[in-house]
Amino acid sequence: MEKRNLYLNNIPVEEAVKIYRKALKESVGVSYERIPVTEALNRVTRSAVYAKYCSPLYNSAAMDGVAVRADITNRASEREPVELVIGENCRLIDTGDPVRPPYNAVIMAEDLVETTDPGRFRILASAAPWQHVRPIGEDIVAGEMILPGGHRIRPVDIGVLLAGGILQVEVIRRPQVAVIPTGSEIIEPGREPREGEIIESNSRMFENLVTEQEGLPHRLPPVPDDYGLLRQTVLKAVREHDMVLVNAGSSAGTEDYTVHVLRKLGQVIVHGVAVKPGKPVILAVVEGKPVIGLPGYPVSAFIGFQNFVIPVMDLYLDRDRQPAGCAEAVLSRRLISSLKYKEYVRVKMGKVDEKLIAAPLARGAGAAMSLVRADGFCIIGQNREGVEAGETVEVELFRSLSEIEHTVMVIGSHDLLLDVLADLMPSLHPHMFLSSTHVGSMGGLMALRRGEAHVAPVHLLDQKTGIYNISYLEKLFHEPVLLVKGVKRIQGLIVKKGNPRNIKGIRDLPGLRYVNRQRGAGTRILFDYLLSENGLVPEEIEGYTYEASTHMAVAALVSSDGADAGMGIQSAAKAMDLDFLPIGAEEYDFALYPKSLELPHIQAFLDVLQSREFRMKLEELGGYDTSGIGEQILIHGLC
């Protein structure tokens, strides 16, 4: 079936959800099941649950000691002790033992004065009636309500239910959700991928998202791009489950069969929504059950699940979804958006000068790591062209505000050591975190100057003096700024293993494919300096405008034959098992304001920077000199 799909609509997310839920109203709803109380954690009760037994079932001793009739102790005092004889006017009793007539009080063992006769005791104070006795039904009375309907069962509830004689409870049934990965190019994890193959991972994300949303996921084997096979698989899944998710094949490609299959089997309610990323979503009904087609790109798939799968699961689980935790934050850089879509932008968060800062991450639909790194979504509404830097935006949070407020916000030049610092921070200083965004050295200094970062990593060479970083801080800042010395690292050319193009230095680059760093990056400034030193101009370098935002991205492009060479650090070449041609050492330092030293998470950052554990990790990476690390230089700037 070589037919190009066309989107039927491009409607707003909220309207699409409303239309779809209305289409499902007659066939999708809540059902119930009876399960053992011991398996009922986090399940929601159908109706009120009433106790079968009292707790305690009888009058019982609350203490170890002796049971007595309270009236025989009335005159007891230190002057006139009352004597108790086991078997005559009292009996030994342990906590939880029944207290039977004629006894109606318990005297604690600690209040008994021993005599030479082990069966006799004296007491020096009277006992009140029902002293240290738990009366029948003190905790639970048979017939009283233990839990109301619509209650989410907690661990303490399970204990009380069992104490009240309840062994089974009726709860809302969890929906059975089939997950069907599709595509001839996908392979299962564990197999070595070849060119043109993609490791299938979205379905495993969906499994856990379904579980997190209290459904029961059933992941089916991947289905190749075959119309007949997909039709057969979807139909079987619909008949055996409450809901079906089909991943990939929902777009406009010639082998995207999902929408054709769903039109044949049932009714497609919506195909295409005004959201970015994630437009090619399919909302269909087959034999009265919801079937949702989600895009293949990981970020699009995740956003589609959040926007469309969860609202349908809410119908099965009889719940009104509470909005995610939100916070207002200042955007660190401008975001341009399309008027056609509601866009979800992943952001890193930190609190700087009492302001929450949101720093945008990669926006591509396939940038799955941006979901892992993100602290939340900045949502740009439909019919908006974008958001300006410095503007206040609302962010749906993935992390708690407490964690965000104890996070060192690092914006600037990239280095692998930032990942090492982020890993060590909570280990060496519990509840302290580090978050980094890579925009280049100049971009980091601008963020620091605007009050959007705690720390800016920099490695900017002054081409006149040959000194790193200091002159830039002197020119850019109008108040004192602190330069904390970091590492000396080796910069050079990253080339393929074995150096097949026989590259010896900068002079060999004309005629080869080069990958550059972004404008404002210290590595790019150094490369421009080296070009000039070698009598070359940018126009002679093929790929000078081809930009990568990190050293690892440069190494990955060289490794995958996307370029013959790129400028970067030795540790990135080592990590990708590439060859490295050293050009020289440079200084990678950290700029921050002196007032930041008052913050406990900045103190934690400085401590980790100088720690033995950090030095050991850098030795493993290779290419770093840590002598002088942590030294502080106060720079007064243009006051």
XYZ file of C-alpha atoms in Angstrom:
639
model
C 0.000 0.000 0.000
C 2.161 2.875 -1.312
C -0.124 5.672 -0.224
C 1.029 8.871 1.428
C -0.983 9.724 4.554
C -2.641 13.081 4.952
C -3.484 14.578 8.325
C -7.209 14.988 8.750
C -6.885 17.827 11.188
C -4.559 19.953 13.245
C -6.734 20.683 16.243
C -5.633 21.899 19.699
C -4.725 19.273 22.281
C -7.546 20.133 24.695
C -10.163 19.968 21.940
C -8.813 16.635 20.663
C -9.009 15.127 24.166
C -12.560 16.397 24.613
C -13.732 14.974 21.268
C -12.061 11.628 21.913
C -13.405 11.185 25.431
C -16.878 11.991 24.147
C -16.521 9.296 21.459
C -15.530 6.781 24.166
C -18.181 7.782 26.685
C -20.635 4.984 25.888
C -18.099 2.144 25.820
C -15.340 3.039 28.273
C -15.884 3.287 31.986
C -15.041 2.006 35.423
C -15.236 -1.667 36.385
C -14.402 -3.382 39.640
C -12.761 -6.503 41.026
C -12.425 -8.176 44.411
C -8.842 -8.774 45.521
C -7.026 -9.891 48.698
C -6.426 -7.046 51.127
C -2.760 -8.019 51.238
C -2.495 -7.102 47.515
C -4.499 -3.891 47.703
C -1.778 -1.281 48.200
C -2.530 1.894 46.187
C -5.795 0.465 44.874
C -8.979 2.543 45.157
C -12.006 1.234 47.055
C -15.305 0.919 45.211
C -17.424 1.712 48.260
C -17.153 2.052 52.010
C -15.601 -0.897 53.863
C -17.056 -1.848 57.274
C -15.402 -3.813 60.067
C -16.408 -7.429 60.590
C -14.821 -7.711 64.050
C -14.034 -5.422 66.931
C -10.433 -4.645 67.722
C -9.597 -5.640 70.323
C -12.099 -8.515 70.280
C -12.151 -8.580 74.108
C -11.069 -6.481 77.071
C -7.321 -6.909 77.031
C -4.302 -5.978 79.107
C -2.379 -2.974 77.814
C 0.624 -3.745 80.061
C 2.484 -6.656 81.635
C 1.640 -7.012 85.362
C -1.261 -8.308 87.399
C -5.033 -8.103 86.902
C -6.998 -6.977 89.976
C -10.355 -5.720 91.117
C -9.864 -1.984 91.388
C -11.926 -1.675 94.599
C -9.537 -3.811 96.685
C -6.726 -1.317 96.004
C -8.596 1.802 97.158
C -6.642 2.303 100.388
C -3.211 1.453 99.082
C -0.478 3.956 99.988
C 3.134 4.043 101.033
C 2.011 4.006 104.698
C -0.540 1.251 104.202
C 0.500 -0.980 101.295
C -2.056 -3.466 99.998
C -0.866 -7.015 99.627
C -1.674 -8.956 96.475
C -1.535 -12.752 96.357
C -1.445 -14.540 93.001
C -4.488 -16.762 92.683
C -6.372 -15.103 95.577
C -7.003 -11.433 94.740
C -5.039 -11.049 91.506
C -3.523 -12.978 88.602
C -0.416 -12.570 86.487
C -1.155 -11.095 83.056
C 0.803 -10.170 79.895
C 0.082 -7.477 77.355
C -2.794 -8.589 75.117
C -4.178 -11.212 77.524
C -7.944 -11.122 78.161
C -9.052 -9.278 81.324
C -12.035 -11.268 82.586
C -14.412 -10.675 85.518
C -14.058 -10.158 88.371
C -10.921 -8.260 87.362
C -11.260 -4.767 85.891
C -7.810 -3.178 86.195
C -4.160 -3.949 85.508
C -1.223 -2.875 87.667
C 2.059 -2.585 85.778
C 4.883 -4.893 86.752
C 7.009 -1.803 87.471
C 4.551 -0.728 90.215
C 4.685 -4.048 92.097
C 6.910 -4.251 95.197
C 8.323 -7.722 95.509
C 8.367 -9.658 98.774
C 10.324 -12.703 99.884
C 7.424 -14.839 98.668
C 7.421 -14.903 94.819
C 3.626 -15.227 94.837
C 3.064 -12.094 96.922
C 3.415 -8.409 96.046
C 2.675 -5.094 97.674
C 1.257 -2.025 95.941
C 1.745 1.527 97.208
C -0.998 3.273 95.193
C -4.577 2.504 94.256
C -5.654 1.400 90.780
C -8.487 3.128 88.917
C -11.174 0.984 87.263
C -10.111 -0.063 83.735
C -6.599 1.199 84.324
C -4.252 -0.233 81.619
C -7.115 -2.178 80.084
C -7.992 -1.873 76.403
C -11.780 -2.245 76.263
C -13.390 -4.307 73.512
C -13.706 -2.220 70.343
C -11.368 0.513 71.609
C -9.753 0.736 68.155
C -12.354 -0.740 65.832
C -16.000 -1.496 66.490
C -17.691 -4.184 64.445
C -19.922 -2.520 61.866
C -18.095 0.810 61.824
C -16.642 2.177 58.579
C -12.940 1.515 58.205
C -12.450 3.146 54.796
C -14.735 5.280 52.625
C -15.418 4.648 48.950
C -12.950 6.176 46.513
C -10.107 5.838 49.016
C -6.551 4.987 47.907
C -5.386 2.172 50.146
C -2.198 2.840 52.122
C 0.022 0.457 54.116
C -1.615 1.527 57.394
C -5.050 0.872 55.887
C -4.107 -2.721 55.074
C -3.185 -3.342 58.713
C -6.483 -1.920 59.970
C -8.554 -3.831 57.388
C -7.026 -7.116 58.479
C -7.485 -6.236 62.159
C -11.152 -5.581 61.416
C -11.549 -9.034 59.864
C -11.569 -7.903 56.219
C -9.699 -10.325 53.951
C -10.887 -9.083 50.559
C -11.845 -5.676 49.249
C -13.591 -4.473 46.091
C -11.499 -1.996 44.150
C -11.420 -0.275 40.774
C -10.039 -2.665 38.171
C -6.872 -1.624 36.427
C -7.145 -1.338 32.637
C -5.244 -3.901 30.562
C -3.185 -1.952 28.008
C -1.579 -3.608 24.976
C 1.584 -1.964 23.624
C 2.464 -2.753 19.995
C 5.866 -1.555 18.681
C 5.992 -1.375 14.869
C 8.574 -0.908 12.146
C 10.753 -3.118 9.955
C 13.831 -1.187 11.094
C 13.493 -1.905 14.829
C 15.382 -4.621 16.673
C 15.149 -5.895 20.231
C 17.650 -4.619 22.842
C 20.634 -6.919 23.196
C 21.234 -7.386 19.489
C 24.097 -5.507 17.844
C 22.502 -2.834 15.603
C 23.558 -2.485 11.974
C 23.166 0.543 9.732
C 19.485 1.280 9.206
C 18.416 -0.534 12.383
C 17.052 1.095 15.530
C 16.984 -0.436 19.009
C 13.333 -0.557 20.087
C 12.939 1.198 23.440
C 9.729 3.244 23.323
C 7.529 0.274 24.209
C 9.501 -0.268 27.418
C 8.955 3.377 28.288
C 5.222 2.915 27.632
C 5.117 -0.214 29.811
C 6.416 1.721 32.769
C 4.287 4.790 32.061
C 1.203 2.542 32.043
C 2.306 0.953 35.321
C 2.949 4.378 36.818
C -0.577 5.373 35.812
C -1.970 2.233 37.532
C -2.662 0.226 34.403
C -1.454 -3.278 33.531
C 0.799 -3.163 30.442
C 1.194 -6.047 27.980
C 3.994 -5.444 25.526
C 3.580 -7.452 22.302
C 6.395 -8.497 19.941
C 7.403 -5.866 17.348
C 5.375 -5.891 14.122
C 7.147 -5.115 10.808
C 5.731 -2.628 8.294
C 3.173 -5.027 6.869
C -0.463 -3.932 6.524
C -1.986 -7.396 6.928
C 0.137 -8.382 9.899
C -0.483 -5.074 11.654
C -4.237 -5.388 11.089
C -4.258 -8.901 12.529
C -2.180 -7.885 15.568
C -4.281 -4.811 16.374
C -7.569 -6.714 16.107
C -6.361 -9.493 18.411
C -5.009 -6.932 20.907
C -8.313 -5.042 20.948
C -10.270 -8.224 21.735
C -7.942 -9.232 24.572
C -7.302 -5.867 26.213
C -9.100 -2.718 27.331
C -6.907 -0.340 25.389
C -4.245 -0.537 22.653
C -1.215 1.661 21.979
C 0.425 1.385 18.561
C 3.874 2.961 18.459
C 5.223 4.437 15.189
C 3.623 4.286 11.771
C 1.308 7.179 12.616
C 2.932 9.795 10.381
C 2.778 10.476 6.638
C 5.302 7.984 5.274
C 4.490 5.448 2.570
C 5.026 2.616 5.094
C 3.036 4.247 7.889
C 0.081 1.856 7.862
C -1.425 2.499 11.297
C -4.056 5.017 10.255
C -5.195 2.839 7.313
C -5.548 -0.202 9.563
C -7.537 1.732 12.161
C -9.864 3.209 9.548
C -10.528 -0.293 8.258
C -11.115 -1.803 11.718
C -12.996 1.064 13.326
C -13.252 4.832 13.376
C -10.408 7.344 13.402
C -11.607 10.248 15.530
C -8.499 12.442 15.276
C -5.365 12.219 13.138
C -2.939 15.050 13.762
C -2.931 17.491 16.669
C -1.486 20.961 17.174
C 1.387 19.980 19.436
C 5.144 20.099 18.919
C 6.783 17.685 19.067
C 4.177 14.986 18.566
C 1.783 16.119 15.838
C 1.092 12.719 14.165
C -1.119 11.242 16.900
C -4.026 8.965 15.973
C -7.068 8.691 18.254
C -9.320 5.828 17.135
C -12.089 3.557 18.405
C -12.135 -0.119 17.435
C -14.962 -2.370 18.692
C -15.748 0.218 21.339
C -12.213 0.332 22.703
C -9.617 3.110 22.490
C -6.691 2.555 20.118
C -4.070 5.303 20.118
C -1.300 5.639 17.552
C 1.752 7.406 18.956
C 4.729 8.794 16.983
C 8.019 6.912 16.874
C 10.324 9.701 18.071
C 10.836 9.259 21.846
C 9.971 12.798 22.935
C 6.910 12.905 20.668
C 5.852 9.510 22.023
C 6.210 10.677 25.625
C 4.267 13.896 25.062
C 1.559 11.971 23.193
C 1.217 9.574 26.127
C 0.937 12.415 28.626
C -1.646 14.311 26.592
C -3.851 11.517 25.244
C -3.277 8.144 26.907
C -3.550 9.337 30.502
C -6.923 11.104 29.994
C -8.342 7.850 28.590
C -6.907 5.818 31.470
C -8.629 8.312 33.775
C -11.974 7.090 32.378
C -11.165 3.516 33.395
C -9.882 4.552 36.808
C -12.608 7.073 37.676
C -10.243 9.854 38.547
C -9.874 13.552 37.903
C -6.226 14.093 37.111
C -4.655 16.784 39.250
C -2.469 19.225 37.353
C 1.243 18.543 37.580
C 3.269 20.595 40.016
C 4.010 23.932 38.384
C 6.265 26.882 39.082
C 6.954 30.226 37.475
C 10.500 30.652 36.173
C 12.559 33.131 34.168
C 13.550 31.836 30.738
C 17.308 31.999 30.162
C 17.179 32.388 26.373
C 14.723 33.240 23.643
C 12.476 30.528 22.242
C 10.873 30.855 18.823
C 7.735 28.796 18.256
C 5.130 28.211 15.556
C 1.685 29.744 15.791
C 0.253 26.386 14.672
C 1.310 24.287 17.653
C 1.303 24.002 21.393
C 4.999 23.289 22.023
C 6.647 21.421 24.879
C 10.204 22.611 25.536
C 12.342 20.627 27.971
C 14.171 22.811 30.513
C 16.766 22.551 33.271
C 15.944 24.448 36.451
C 17.828 26.234 39.207
C 17.296 29.029 41.705
C 19.603 32.034 41.296
C 19.225 35.230 43.350
C 15.791 34.094 44.574
C 14.627 33.585 40.969
C 13.789 30.235 39.437
C 15.624 29.963 36.117
C 14.553 27.708 33.225
C 17.293 26.870 30.718
C 15.996 25.227 27.495
C 17.402 21.884 26.372
C 17.448 20.249 22.921
C 14.071 20.554 21.216
C 14.173 17.688 18.708
C 11.483 15.008 18.849
C 14.183 12.332 18.891
C 16.231 13.889 21.722
C 15.302 11.275 24.309
C 18.128 12.290 26.671
C 16.546 15.722 26.977
C 13.668 14.000 28.806
C 16.103 12.340 31.178
C 17.988 15.576 31.839
C 14.929 17.822 32.045
C 13.532 19.205 35.284
C 10.281 20.161 33.584
C 8.359 21.315 30.509
C 8.030 24.943 29.504
C 4.801 24.949 27.486
C 4.430 27.566 24.753
C 0.773 27.921 23.921
C -0.686 27.669 20.449
C -0.931 31.014 18.612
C 2.261 32.319 20.244
C 5.356 33.069 18.193
C 7.659 32.364 21.101
C 8.963 33.611 24.414
C 11.667 36.196 24.986
C 14.717 35.666 27.199
C 14.022 37.038 30.672
C 10.285 36.478 30.323
C 8.456 34.641 33.094
C 7.046 31.292 31.993
C 5.162 28.487 33.699
C 6.974 25.163 33.994
C 5.436 21.758 34.682
C 7.917 20.248 37.114
C 9.457 16.775 36.999
C 11.511 17.405 40.161
C 10.563 18.857 43.537
C 11.171 22.537 44.220
C 13.323 21.531 47.190
C 15.757 19.681 44.902
C 15.767 22.536 42.396
C 16.533 25.097 45.116
C 19.582 23.069 46.169
C 20.926 22.704 42.630
C 24.007 24.496 41.312
C 22.946 25.985 37.977
C 25.927 25.661 35.595
C 25.655 27.270 32.159
C 28.567 27.597 29.768
C 31.297 25.544 28.127
C 30.919 21.783 27.952
C 33.313 19.248 29.419
C 32.859 15.645 30.527
C 33.986 16.644 34.003
C 30.623 18.396 34.519
C 28.942 14.989 34.394
C 31.461 13.723 36.956
C 30.712 16.677 39.245
C 26.963 16.118 38.879
C 27.408 12.457 39.793
C 29.576 13.166 42.847
C 27.559 16.075 44.282
C 24.679 14.136 45.903
C 27.063 11.336 46.841
C 29.500 13.532 48.779
C 26.880 16.116 49.837
C 23.397 14.560 50.220
C 20.508 16.657 48.874
C 22.871 18.866 46.841
C 22.770 18.695 43.049
C 24.396 20.107 39.917
C 22.650 20.851 36.640
C 24.538 21.877 33.500
C 23.470 23.405 30.192
C 25.973 23.762 27.362
C 25.875 27.041 25.433
C 29.587 27.817 25.065
C 31.868 29.995 27.192
C 30.495 33.359 26.026
C 26.921 32.186 26.363
C 27.697 31.081 29.927
C 29.222 34.429 30.885
C 26.181 36.236 29.487
C 23.905 33.960 31.544
C 25.981 34.660 34.666
C 25.841 38.406 34.042
C 22.046 38.267 33.623
C 21.695 36.394 36.917
C 20.588 33.150 35.258
C 23.438 30.897 36.424
C 25.443 30.281 39.577
C 28.541 29.150 37.701
C 29.835 29.665 34.142
C 32.558 27.252 32.930
C 34.907 29.100 30.563
C 38.035 28.554 28.465
C 38.471 31.761 26.466
C 41.903 32.540 25.031
C 42.990 36.151 24.796
C 44.710 36.062 21.412
C 46.845 39.143 22.270
C 48.218 37.986 25.612
C 47.839 34.204 25.372
C 46.157 34.248 28.839
C 42.902 32.422 29.412
C 39.633 33.889 30.759
C 40.779 36.840 32.890
C 40.575 39.569 30.235
C 37.093 38.488 29.211
C 35.828 38.750 32.790
C 37.460 42.170 33.167
C 35.691 43.465 30.039
C 32.270 41.862 30.475
C 31.542 42.470 34.170
C 30.946 45.772 35.959
C 31.233 44.320 39.439
C 33.658 41.928 41.128
C 33.566 38.365 39.861
C 35.413 35.311 41.103
C 37.436 33.018 38.842
C 37.855 29.578 40.390
C 40.647 27.684 38.707
C 39.584 24.410 37.210
C 41.725 22.107 35.116
C 44.290 22.343 32.399
C 43.058 20.116 29.608
C 44.479 19.020 26.298
C 42.783 20.370 23.178
C 43.488 18.870 19.806
C 42.063 17.308 16.682
C 39.791 14.297 17.111
C 40.237 11.942 14.140
C 39.188 8.418 13.206
C 40.919 5.414 14.719
C 44.199 4.870 12.881
C 44.033 8.402 11.406
C 43.243 7.145 7.846
C 43.444 10.678 6.365
C 46.960 11.069 7.799
C 46.111 14.384 9.467
C 49.073 15.948 11.240
C 47.692 19.349 12.179
C 45.561 22.373 11.299
C 47.297 22.868 7.934
C 45.952 19.504 6.717
C 42.273 20.394 7.185
C 41.495 22.138 3.839
C 39.771 19.598 1.595
C 38.638 17.454 4.530
C 35.252 17.368 6.298
C 35.440 19.313 9.562
C 32.883 19.675 12.384
C 33.072 22.952 14.315
C 31.775 24.088 17.707
C 29.037 26.684 18.084
C 29.669 30.443 18.042
C 30.916 31.686 21.422
C 32.437 28.335 22.375
C 35.995 28.585 23.687
C 37.033 25.716 21.419
C 35.819 27.651 18.379
C 37.679 30.782 19.483
C 40.820 28.683 19.883
C 40.274 27.120 16.431
C 39.892 30.563 14.834
C 43.142 31.620 16.505
C 44.905 28.504 15.182
C 43.563 29.088 11.667
C 45.021 32.583 11.701
C 48.336 31.300 13.120
C 48.541 28.829 10.228
C 47.635 31.358 7.526
C 44.163 29.869 6.865
C 40.707 31.438 6.639
C 37.327 29.851 7.563
C 36.248 29.679 3.912
C 38.970 27.086 3.260
C 37.517 24.688 5.836
C 34.692 22.471 4.581
C 32.252 22.208 7.488
C 33.332 25.381 9.289
C 29.624 26.241 9.700
C 28.709 22.662 10.665
C 28.244 23.067 14.440
C 28.127 20.634 17.372
C 27.291 21.797 20.896
C 29.546 19.462 22.927
C 32.915 17.722 22.688
C 31.151 14.350 22.776
C 28.933 15.403 19.863
C 32.076 16.236 17.863
C 33.599 12.851 18.715
C 30.381 11.034 17.822
C 30.237 12.694 14.396
C 33.834 11.712 13.651
C 33.200 8.169 14.874
C 30.092 7.782 12.692
C 31.856 9.146 9.577
C 29.933 12.404 9.731
C 33.274 14.249 9.651
C 36.972 13.531 9.193
C 38.078 15.712 12.085
C 36.892 18.076 14.774
C 38.449 20.144 17.533
C 37.905 18.793 21.038
C 39.337 17.481 24.266
C 41.334 14.297 24.760
C 38.816 12.718 27.156
C 36.065 12.878 24.497
C 38.301 11.138 21.952
C 39.205 8.480 24.517
C 35.549 7.917 25.420
C 34.702 7.225 21.742
C 37.891 5.192 21.101
C 39.199 7.680 18.529
C 42.679 8.993 17.823
C 43.726 12.359 19.174
C 46.311 14.810 17.866
C 47.298 17.143 20.746
C 47.638 20.816 19.890
C 48.078 22.369 23.309
C 46.879 22.758 26.876
C 44.186 25.244 27.796
C 42.633 26.418 31.048
C 39.067 25.409 31.842
C 37.881 27.510 34.792
C 34.687 28.549 36.580
C 33.315 32.081 36.907
C 30.870 33.022 39.680
C 29.904 35.968 41.856
C 31.574 36.210 45.299
C 28.148 36.437 46.993
C 27.390 32.901 45.761
C 29.957 31.575 48.233
C 27.304 32.011 50.938
C 25.139 29.292 49.362
C 25.544 25.797 50.833
C 25.284 24.126 47.416
C 28.072 26.369 46.046
C 30.249 25.380 48.996
C 29.421 21.750 48.216
C 30.393 22.333 44.564
C 33.765 23.808 45.543
C 34.379 20.965 47.966
C 33.664 18.321 45.319
C 35.857 20.206 42.825
C 38.849 19.760 45.145
C 37.962 16.283 46.374
C 40.136 13.199 46.036
C 37.218 11.371 44.402
C 36.987 13.997 41.647
C 40.730 13.888 40.918
C 40.599 10.089 40.667
C 37.741 10.243 38.157
C 39.624 12.743 36.002
C 42.681 10.490 36.018
C 40.484 7.699 34.625
C 39.185 9.989 31.861
C 42.680 11.168 30.932
C 43.852 14.474 29.459
C 43.524 16.660 32.585
C 45.993 18.427 34.871
C 44.405 19.266 38.252
C 47.294 21.218 39.780
C 45.968 24.486 41.229
C 42.326 23.372 41.084
C 40.082 25.400 43.389
C 42.370 28.453 43.569
C 40.281 31.649 43.640
C 41.101 34.889 41.820
C 38.998 38.008 42.461
C 38.537 40.090 39.310
C 37.164 43.599 39.740
C 35.918 44.196 36.206
C 35.025 47.604 34.744
C 33.815 49.304 37.907
